[in-house]
Amino acid sequence: MGLKRLTVNLRIAVIQLNPQIGQLEETVVRARSLVRRVERYRPDIVVFPEFALSGYSFHSRPEISAHLCRPQEGPAWELCRQISQGLSCITVMGYPERGDDQQAYNSALVVDEEGKLAFNYRKSFLYDTDEEWQCAENPAGFQTFELPLKGKARDRSGDVHDVKLRSAIGICMDLSPYKFEAPFHECEFSTFQLEHGTELLIVPMAWLHSSSVTRDTADPASQKAEIANSMDRLGLPLHGSQNQFQVDVELRDGTCVKECPDDGILPSAPSDAGAASSYSDLSRPDNSNLNYWIMRFMPFLACKWRENWFAEKALKPMLAKFKGSRFTYLGSSLKVPWLFENKNALLVLCNRCGAEDGATVYAGSSGIFKFNGQHGDEETILDTTNRSVELLGNLGKGHEGVIVRDVSFEIERDL
């Protein structure tokens, strides 16, 4: 018995949808169609967005009430169970939950290969829209769970092992500062996951594009008009692209499938155009949001400043203010400059696309990332160019679609 380094090999499918409220059956049909496009590749994990089937922009409890379901009831549960049983895979999907306490939650199901509930996570940090329908915060806060995987790990001798990955679900706003009020550098979600040794992070989202109308929009009517103009230029209805699937498959055996819809658009708007005009090039990811998402995982990113903090004993006063609730600051502890050094973690971000209400525009750009725990004393830029994060692939900002990747990462186990 002793600590061994194992290589975990997984095939992950991420499905990007544009669900609309009141169009459940149509959304399920498109979801099934995308699963059929990749079922031949036998993914180990299939991930769907936040509120993947119901649509997201509910503005009152009466409006969402008919969509609330208990964890093992309703359309999300049935579809996840069918996908998991049909492909012998793990399926993750966001849905609106009716709790036993009559509270309503923004939740995500994790369904195992046999179609059984493996975990149910409730969103901890709520966005403005969640609060409009009186969504409750997760009373347990951020969580981790063990995800059993059969025969997916190998040691250096080539022997195959079953493993339980230390896993976590986060939902959209969980990545951001609490209520947008907490200090940016506290990185609550990623710090929690770093300190708990999480190896697989799965994040369903309904994350906004910069052109979206929000509570902070100075002139909502003008912005809505710009959104309508953007969709018109793209030749799309006001709710955005549906049924024009982007398919992106790269596998270890050399399989490569790239299907990209013709956007049918005029050249991109000039740089001095309004923010809504930037909603173009739908087959390309939203790099601004990609950089933000990665920055929110600062504790997992290489950063050479940590060596100075450690050498100068600057961490003790920084950590003191947390009164024992955490033992790291941006990945540094009192014992080591970077707690994540020489470790690996996999991040799966699954966002929705399209638009709702003629006002809410989503950023798509779902993707798969690997934190490699390297270059800790070299990097200063905390975005997607940081060499400690490997971008394994992304969908574009505006089309429904699916991306499939073979991924390898290392874990340690006492065997």
Short mmCIF file of C-alpha atoms in Angstrom, two decimals:
data_model
loop_
_atom_site.label_atom_id
_atom_site.label_comp_id
_atom_site.label_asym_id
_atom_site.label_seq_id
_atom_site.Cartn_x
_atom_site.Cartn_y
_atom_site.Cartn_z
CA MET A 1 0.00 0.00 0.00
CA GLY A 2 1.19 3.51 -0.81
CA LEU A 3 0.43 6.71 -2.67
CA LYS A 4 0.26 6.08 -6.42
CA ARG A 5 -0.22 8.46 -9.32
CA LEU A 6 -3.01 7.34 -11.63
CA THR A 7 -3.96 8.62 -15.07
CA VAL A 8 -7.70 9.03 -15.55
CA ASN A 9 -8.99 8.90 -19.12
CA LEU A 10 -12.48 10.21 -19.79
CA ARG A 11 -14.59 11.08 -22.81
CA ILE A 12 -16.77 14.10 -22.10
CA ALA A 13 -19.66 15.51 -24.14
CA VAL A 14 -20.94 19.03 -23.46
CA ILE A 15 -24.31 19.95 -24.96
CA GLN A 16 -25.23 23.60 -25.53
CA LEU A 17 -28.94 24.39 -25.87
CA ASN A 18 -31.22 27.38 -26.41
CA PRO A 19 -34.31 26.44 -24.37
CA GLN A 20 -37.34 28.73 -24.39
CA ILE A 21 -40.00 28.92 -21.70
CA GLY A 22 -43.11 27.06 -22.86
CA GLN A 23 -41.21 25.02 -25.47
CA LEU A 24 -40.29 21.98 -23.38
CA GLU A 25 -41.13 19.32 -25.97
CA GLU A 26 -39.23 21.11 -28.73
CA THR A 27 -36.17 21.50 -26.48
CA VAL A 28 -36.22 17.82 -25.51
CA VAL A 29 -36.35 16.87 -29.20
CA ARG A 30 -33.26 18.98 -29.94
CA ALA A 31 -31.46 17.65 -26.88
CA ARG A 32 -32.10 14.07 -27.99
CA SER A 33 -30.97 14.93 -31.51
CA LEU A 34 -27.63 16.24 -30.21
CA VAL A 35 -27.15 13.16 -28.04
CA ARG A 36 -27.76 10.96 -31.09
CA ARG A 37 -25.07 12.88 -32.98
CA VAL A 38 -22.44 11.70 -30.48
CA GLU A 39 -23.83 8.46 -29.04
CA ARG A 40 -21.53 6.43 -31.31
CA TYR A 41 -18.56 7.87 -29.39
CA ARG A 42 -19.87 6.50 -26.07
CA PRO A 43 -19.09 9.46 -23.79
CA ASP A 44 -18.43 8.76 -20.12
CA ILE A 45 -20.03 12.03 -19.00
CA VAL A 46 -22.71 14.14 -20.74
CA VAL A 47 -23.27 17.67 -19.41
CA PHE A 48 -26.20 20.03 -20.06
CA PRO A 49 -26.68 23.71 -19.06
CA GLU A 50 -28.46 25.37 -16.15
CA PHE A 51 -32.27 25.04 -16.53
CA ALA A 52 -31.46 23.06 -19.66
CA LEU A 53 -35.02 22.20 -20.69
CA SER A 54 -37.27 24.77 -19.03
CA GLY A 55 -35.73 28.06 -20.12
CA TYR A 56 -34.27 30.43 -17.54
CA SER A 57 -35.88 33.89 -17.41
CA PHE A 58 -38.69 33.36 -14.92
CA HIS A 59 -39.70 36.54 -13.13
CA SER A 60 -42.08 35.38 -10.38
CA ARG A 61 -42.88 32.30 -8.28
CA PRO A 62 -46.24 31.75 -10.05
CA GLU A 63 -44.45 31.82 -13.41
CA ILE A 64 -41.98 29.09 -12.46
CA SER A 65 -44.25 26.99 -10.22
CA ALA A 66 -45.46 24.64 -12.96
CA HIS A 67 -41.84 23.87 -13.87
CA LEU A 68 -40.65 22.95 -10.36
CA CYS A 69 -39.93 19.25 -9.88
CA ARG A 70 -38.54 17.05 -7.16
CA PRO A 71 -35.10 15.57 -7.94
CA GLN A 72 -36.40 12.21 -9.20
CA GLU A 73 -39.43 13.50 -11.05
CA GLY A 74 -40.08 15.55 -14.16
CA PRO A 75 -38.60 16.01 -17.63
CA ALA A 76 -34.97 16.64 -16.62
CA TRP A 77 -34.89 13.51 -14.48
CA GLU A 78 -36.52 11.38 -17.17
CA LEU A 79 -34.18 12.58 -19.92
CA CYS A 80 -31.07 12.20 -17.76
CA ARG A 81 -32.11 8.71 -16.72
CA GLN A 82 -32.73 7.65 -20.32
CA ILE A 83 -29.41 9.07 -21.54
CA SER A 84 -27.46 7.47 -18.69
CA GLN A 85 -29.05 4.08 -19.16
CA GLY A 86 -28.77 4.21 -22.95
CA LEU A 87 -25.11 5.22 -23.06
CA SER A 88 -23.98 3.80 -19.69
CA CYS A 89 -22.75 7.29 -18.86
CA ILE A 90 -23.04 9.93 -16.17
CA THR A 91 -25.45 12.74 -17.06
CA VAL A 92 -25.52 16.21 -15.47
CA MET A 93 -28.39 18.65 -16.08
CA GLY A 94 -29.68 21.85 -14.49
CA TYR A 95 -33.39 22.10 -13.56
CA PRO A 96 -35.79 24.03 -11.28
CA GLU A 97 -36.29 22.02 -8.07
CA ARG A 98 -39.23 21.85 -5.70
CA GLY A 99 -37.72 21.07 -2.30
CA ASP A 100 -39.33 18.97 0.42
CA ASP A 101 -39.46 22.15 2.49
CA GLN A 102 -41.60 23.83 -0.22
CA GLN A 103 -38.67 26.04 -1.07
CA ALA A 104 -37.66 26.39 -4.71
CA TYR A 105 -34.07 25.82 -5.78
CA ASN A 106 -31.92 26.23 -8.87
CA SER A 107 -30.42 22.74 -8.99
CA ALA A 108 -28.46 20.22 -11.03
CA LEU A 109 -28.92 16.47 -11.23
CA VAL A 110 -26.06 13.98 -11.45
CA VAL A 111 -27.36 10.63 -12.71
CA ASP A 112 -25.11 7.56 -12.79
CA GLU A 113 -24.64 4.88 -15.46
CA GLU A 114 -27.55 2.83 -14.12
CA GLY A 115 -29.95 5.76 -14.20
CA LYS A 116 -29.83 6.33 -10.44
CA LEU A 117 -29.47 9.66 -8.70
CA ALA A 118 -25.82 10.11 -7.71
CA PHE A 119 -26.05 13.70 -6.43
CA ASN A 120 -28.34 16.70 -6.43
CA TYR A 121 -26.70 20.11 -6.06
CA ARG A 122 -28.49 23.37 -5.27
CA LYS A 123 -27.09 26.71 -6.39
CA SER A 124 -25.46 28.59 -3.53
CA PHE A 125 -24.90 32.10 -4.94
CA LEU A 126 -28.03 33.50 -6.58
CA TYR A 127 -28.31 35.82 -9.56
CA ASP A 128 -30.88 38.63 -9.84
CA THR A 129 -33.23 36.47 -11.91
CA ASP A 130 -33.18 33.65 -9.33
CA GLU A 131 -34.25 36.09 -6.65
CA GLU A 132 -37.24 37.25 -8.73
CA TRP A 133 -38.91 33.85 -8.22
CA GLN A 134 -37.78 33.56 -4.59
CA CYS A 135 -35.16 30.91 -5.20
CA ALA A 136 -33.55 29.73 -1.97
CA GLU A 137 -29.80 29.48 -1.46
CA ASN A 138 -28.32 26.04 -0.94
CA PRO A 139 -28.45 25.60 2.85
CA ALA A 140 -25.39 23.34 2.64
CA GLY A 141 -23.34 25.88 0.67
CA PHE A 142 -20.67 24.63 -1.72
CA GLN A 143 -20.29 20.85 -1.70
CA THR A 144 -18.17 18.00 -2.99
CA PHE A 145 -19.09 14.40 -3.67
CA GLU A 146 -17.43 11.20 -4.84
CA LEU A 147 -18.18 10.12 -8.39
CA PRO A 148 -17.44 6.40 -8.97
CA LEU A 149 -15.83 5.52 -12.32
CA LYS A 150 -15.20 1.93 -13.30
CA GLY A 151 -11.97 1.04 -15.08
CA LYS A 152 -11.10 4.62 -16.01
CA ALA A 153 -7.73 4.91 -14.24
CA ARG A 154 -4.34 3.32 -14.93
CA ASP A 155 -1.20 3.26 -12.86
CA ARG A 156 2.27 3.49 -14.36
CA SER A 157 2.46 -0.30 -14.61
CA GLY A 158 -0.61 -0.28 -16.85
CA ASP A 159 -2.93 -1.84 -14.29
CA VAL A 160 -6.54 -0.65 -14.48
CA HIS A 161 -8.32 0.71 -11.42
CA ASP A 162 -11.81 1.80 -10.42
CA VAL A 163 -11.73 5.25 -8.85
CA LYS A 164 -13.99 7.67 -7.06
CA LEU A 165 -13.26 11.17 -8.33
CA ARG A 166 -13.54 14.04 -5.87
CA SER A 167 -16.15 16.04 -7.77
CA ALA A 168 -18.21 19.20 -7.48
CA ILE A 169 -21.04 20.99 -9.23
CA GLY A 170 -21.22 24.77 -9.40
CA ILE A 171 -24.06 26.64 -11.10
CA CYS A 172 -23.33 29.87 -12.97
CA MET A 173 -23.35 32.65 -10.33
CA ASP A 174 -21.51 30.33 -7.94
CA LEU A 175 -18.37 31.38 -9.82
CA SER A 176 -18.87 35.09 -9.10
CA PRO A 177 -18.43 37.06 -5.87
CA TYR A 178 -21.39 36.61 -3.52
CA LYS A 179 -24.17 38.99 -4.62
CA PHE A 180 -21.45 40.79 -6.64
CA GLU A 181 -20.53 42.38 -3.30
CA ALA A 182 -17.78 40.15 -1.88
CA PRO A 183 -14.17 41.13 -2.69
CA PHE A 184 -13.26 39.83 -6.15
CA HIS A 185 -10.06 38.16 -4.95
CA GLU A 186 -11.81 35.95 -2.39
CA CYS A 187 -12.77 33.49 -5.18
CA GLU A 188 -15.18 31.70 -2.85
CA PHE A 189 -16.13 28.75 -5.06
CA SER A 190 -12.70 27.94 -6.45
CA THR A 191 -11.02 28.40 -3.05
CA PHE A 192 -13.47 25.95 -1.48
CA GLN A 193 -12.82 23.41 -4.23
CA LEU A 194 -9.04 23.80 -4.03
CA GLU A 195 -9.05 23.28 -0.27
CA HIS A 196 -11.22 20.17 -0.64
CA GLY A 197 -9.00 18.61 -3.29
CA THR A 198 -11.66 18.60 -6.00
CA GLU A 199 -10.51 16.88 -9.20
CA LEU A 200 -13.58 17.26 -11.45
CA LEU A 201 -15.53 20.53 -11.59
CA ILE A 202 -18.75 20.64 -13.62
CA VAL A 203 -20.53 23.99 -14.03
CA PRO A 204 -23.93 24.25 -15.78
CA MET A 205 -24.64 27.90 -16.63
CA ALA A 206 -27.04 30.43 -18.11
CA TRP A 207 -24.32 33.07 -18.33
CA LEU A 208 -25.05 36.36 -20.06
CA HIS A 209 -23.41 37.90 -23.09
CA SER A 210 -22.25 41.50 -22.66
CA SER A 211 -25.08 42.72 -24.91
CA SER A 212 -27.76 41.49 -22.49
CA VAL A 213 -30.05 43.85 -20.63
CA THR A 214 -29.43 43.71 -16.86
CA ARG A 215 -30.46 45.70 -13.79
CA ASP A 216 -27.49 47.95 -14.45
CA THR A 217 -28.43 48.78 -18.05
CA ALA A 218 -28.84 52.56 -18.34
CA ASP A 219 -31.37 52.51 -21.20
CA PRO A 220 -33.13 49.11 -21.42
CA ALA A 221 -35.43 50.12 -24.29
CA SER A 222 -32.52 51.21 -26.45
CA GLN A 223 -30.57 48.07 -25.59
CA LYS A 224 -33.53 45.85 -26.50
CA ALA A 225 -33.72 47.62 -29.85
CA GLU A 226 -30.02 46.95 -30.41
CA ILE A 227 -30.52 43.26 -29.56
CA ALA A 228 -33.39 43.06 -32.06
CA ASN A 229 -31.18 44.70 -34.69
CA SER A 230 -28.37 42.22 -33.98
CA MET A 231 -30.69 39.24 -34.41
CA ASP A 232 -32.09 40.76 -37.59
CA ARG A 233 -28.59 41.19 -39.03
CA LEU A 234 -27.91 37.55 -38.21
CA GLY A 235 -31.11 36.46 -39.96
CA LEU A 236 -32.41 35.02 -36.69
CA PRO A 237 -35.65 35.29 -34.73
CA LEU A 238 -35.54 37.31 -31.53
CA HIS A 239 -34.83 34.18 -29.43
CA GLY A 240 -31.67 33.40 -31.42
CA SER A 241 -30.36 30.29 -33.13
CA GLN A 242 -32.00 26.88 -32.77
CA ASN A 243 -31.53 23.65 -34.74
CA GLN A 244 -28.38 24.96 -36.43
CA PHE A 245 -26.02 22.61 -34.66
CA GLN A 246 -22.31 23.11 -34.16
CA VAL A 247 -20.57 19.74 -33.72
CA ASP A 248 -16.95 19.56 -32.56
CA VAL A 249 -15.40 16.16 -31.88
CA GLU A 250 -11.71 15.41 -31.31
CA LEU A 251 -10.78 11.98 -29.98
CA ARG A 252 -7.58 10.23 -29.04
CA ASP A 253 -7.92 7.75 -31.93
CA GLY A 254 -7.72 10.58 -34.48
CA THR A 255 -11.46 11.00 -35.00
CA CYS A 256 -12.15 14.63 -35.87
CA VAL A 257 -15.57 16.05 -36.75
CA LYS A 258 -16.09 19.78 -37.28
CA GLU A 259 -19.55 20.93 -38.35
CA CYS A 260 -20.13 24.65 -38.13
CA PRO A 261 -23.33 26.41 -39.24
CA ASP A 262 -23.08 29.25 -41.72
CA ASP A 263 -23.91 32.29 -39.61
CA GLY A 264 -25.38 34.00 -42.65
CA ILE A 265 -24.29 37.36 -41.31
CA LEU A 266 -22.87 40.57 -42.61
CA PRO A 267 -19.28 41.39 -41.64
CA SER A 268 -18.78 42.06 -37.94
CA ALA A 269 -19.92 45.43 -36.67
CA PRO A 270 -17.27 48.16 -36.50
CA SER A 271 -15.42 48.60 -33.23
CA ASP A 272 -17.29 51.78 -32.32
CA ALA A 273 -20.68 50.07 -32.49
CA GLY A 274 -22.78 49.54 -29.36
CA ALA A 275 -22.29 46.59 -27.07
CA ALA A 276 -25.22 44.68 -28.54
CA SER A 277 -23.57 44.75 -31.96
CA SER A 278 -20.82 42.52 -30.62
CA TYR A 279 -23.28 39.62 -30.69
CA SER A 280 -21.94 38.22 -33.96
CA ASP A 281 -19.64 35.45 -35.20
CA LEU A 282 -21.89 32.94 -33.45
CA SER A 283 -19.63 29.97 -34.16
CA ARG A 284 -16.79 31.58 -32.22
CA PRO A 285 -16.56 31.63 -28.41
CA ASP A 286 -17.00 34.76 -26.33
CA ASN A 287 -13.38 35.32 -25.33
CA SER A 288 -14.20 38.02 -22.81
CA ASN A 289 -16.32 35.61 -20.81
CA LEU A 290 -13.81 32.79 -21.23
CA ASN A 291 -11.14 34.96 -19.64
CA TYR A 292 -13.46 35.95 -16.81
CA TRP A 293 -14.40 32.33 -16.07
CA ILE A 294 -10.78 31.26 -15.94
CA MET A 295 -9.88 34.24 -13.74
CA ARG A 296 -12.49 33.08 -11.24
CA PHE A 297 -10.36 29.95 -10.81
CA MET A 298 -7.29 31.94 -9.74
CA PRO A 299 -6.38 29.45 -6.97
CA PHE A 300 -5.87 26.81 -9.69
CA LEU A 301 -3.80 29.12 -11.93
CA ALA A 302 -0.02 29.51 -11.90
CA CYS A 303 1.08 32.86 -10.47
CA LYS A 304 4.66 33.73 -9.65
CA TRP A 305 3.68 36.33 -7.01
CA ARG A 306 2.85 33.51 -4.59
CA GLU A 307 6.55 32.84 -4.06
CA ASN A 308 6.98 36.41 -2.80
CA TRP A 309 3.97 36.20 -0.50
CA PHE A 310 5.34 33.00 0.97
CA ALA A 311 8.92 34.26 1.36
CA GLU A 312 7.79 37.53 2.91
CA LYS A 313 5.33 35.80 5.28
CA ALA A 314 2.62 38.07 3.92
CA LEU A 315 -0.12 35.43 4.05
CA LYS A 316 -0.71 35.30 7.79
CA PRO A 317 -2.50 38.67 8.05
CA MET A 318 -4.40 37.95 4.82
CA LEU A 319 -5.73 34.66 6.20
CA ALA A 320 -6.41 36.00 9.69
CA LYS A 321 -9.48 37.92 8.53
CA PHE A 322 -11.17 34.66 7.49
CA LYS A 323 -11.09 33.49 11.14
CA GLY A 324 -10.30 29.89 10.31
CA SER A 325 -12.94 29.45 7.61
CA ARG A 326 -10.22 28.87 5.01
CA PHE A 327 -6.52 28.12 5.01
CA THR A 328 -5.48 29.46 1.58
CA TYR A 329 -5.42 32.82 -0.15
CA LEU A 330 -5.54 32.68 -3.97
CA GLY A 331 -4.05 29.20 -3.76
CA SER A 332 -1.28 29.94 -1.24
CA SER A 333 -1.10 28.49 2.26
CA LEU A 334 1.19 29.03 5.23
CA LYS A 335 2.86 25.70 4.43
CA VAL A 336 3.38 25.87 0.66
CA PRO A 337 3.42 28.71 -1.90
CA TRP A 338 0.88 26.97 -4.15
CA LEU A 339 -1.34 24.22 -2.83
CA PHE A 340 -2.24 23.05 -6.35
CA GLU A 341 1.33 22.71 -7.63
CA ASN A 342 1.89 19.45 -9.59
CA LYS A 343 -1.78 18.53 -9.30
CA ASN A 344 -4.45 18.24 -12.00
CA ALA A 345 -8.12 19.17 -12.15
CA LEU A 346 -10.66 19.09 -14.95
CA LEU A 347 -13.19 21.89 -15.50
CA VAL A 348 -16.33 21.49 -17.64
CA LEU A 349 -18.33 24.67 -18.32
CA CYS A 350 -21.70 24.13 -20.01
CA ASN A 351 -23.51 27.34 -20.87
CA ARG A 352 -26.75 27.91 -22.75
CA CYS A 353 -27.05 30.14 -25.81
CA GLY A 354 -29.73 32.22 -27.52
CA ALA A 355 -31.93 34.92 -26.00
CA GLU A 356 -35.11 35.32 -23.96
CA ASP A 357 -37.60 38.17 -23.46
CA GLY A 358 -35.95 40.11 -26.28
CA ALA A 359 -33.63 41.33 -23.55
CA THR A 360 -31.59 38.48 -22.05
CA VAL A 361 -28.77 37.29 -24.31
CA TYR A 362 -26.62 34.31 -23.35
CA ALA A 363 -22.93 33.79 -24.07
CA GLY A 364 -22.73 30.10 -25.03
CA SER A 365 -19.01 29.23 -25.41
CA SER A 366 -19.27 25.94 -23.49
CA GLY A 367 -15.94 24.20 -23.13
CA ILE A 368 -13.54 21.82 -21.40
CA PHE A 369 -10.40 22.91 -19.56
CA LYS A 370 -7.57 21.24 -17.67
CA PHE A 371 -5.59 22.82 -14.85
CA ASN A 372 -2.14 21.20 -14.97
CA GLY A 373 -0.47 22.56 -11.82
CA GLN A 374 2.64 23.68 -13.71
CA HIS A 375 4.57 26.95 -14.31
CA GLY A 376 3.85 28.20 -10.79
CA ASP A 377 6.91 30.45 -10.60
CA GLU A 378 6.58 31.86 -14.11
CA GLU A 379 3.09 33.12 -14.95
CA THR A 380 1.72 36.61 -14.34
CA ILE A 381 -1.29 36.77 -16.69
CA LEU A 382 -4.44 35.30 -15.15
CA ASP A 383 -6.52 34.45 -18.21
CA THR A 384 -6.74 31.77 -20.91
CA THR A 385 -3.14 32.46 -22.00
CA ASN A 386 -1.84 31.22 -18.64
CA ARG A 387 0.08 28.00 -19.35
CA SER A 388 -1.29 26.26 -16.29
CA VAL A 389 -4.71 26.00 -17.94
CA GLU A 390 -5.15 23.95 -21.10
CA LEU A 391 -8.06 24.90 -23.35
CA LEU A 392 -9.28 21.60 -24.74
CA GLY A 393 -12.04 23.09 -26.88
CA ASN A 394 -15.05 25.41 -26.92
CA LEU A 395 -18.28 25.83 -28.82
CA GLY A 396 -19.25 29.20 -30.21
CA LYS A 397 -21.32 31.82 -28.44
CA GLY A 398 -24.56 31.52 -30.36
CA HIS A 399 -25.41 28.09 -31.78
CA GLU A 400 -26.75 24.99 -30.14
CA GLY A 401 -24.32 22.13 -30.42
CA VAL A 402 -22.10 19.54 -28.81
CA ILE A 403 -18.39 19.29 -28.14
CA VAL A 404 -16.71 15.96 -27.33
CA ARG A 405 -13.17 15.53 -26.07
CA ASP A 406 -10.97 12.74 -24.76
CA VAL A 407 -9.26 14.05 -21.65
CA SER A 408 -6.46 12.71 -19.47
CA PHE A 409 -5.49 13.98 -16.05
CA GLU A 410 -3.59 12.65 -13.06
CA ILE A 411 -4.77 11.95 -9.54
CA GLU A 412 -3.15 10.35 -6.50
CA ARG A 413 -4.61 7.46 -4.54
CA ASP A 414 -3.45 5.28 -1.66
CA LEU A 415 -3.43 1.81 -3.24
#
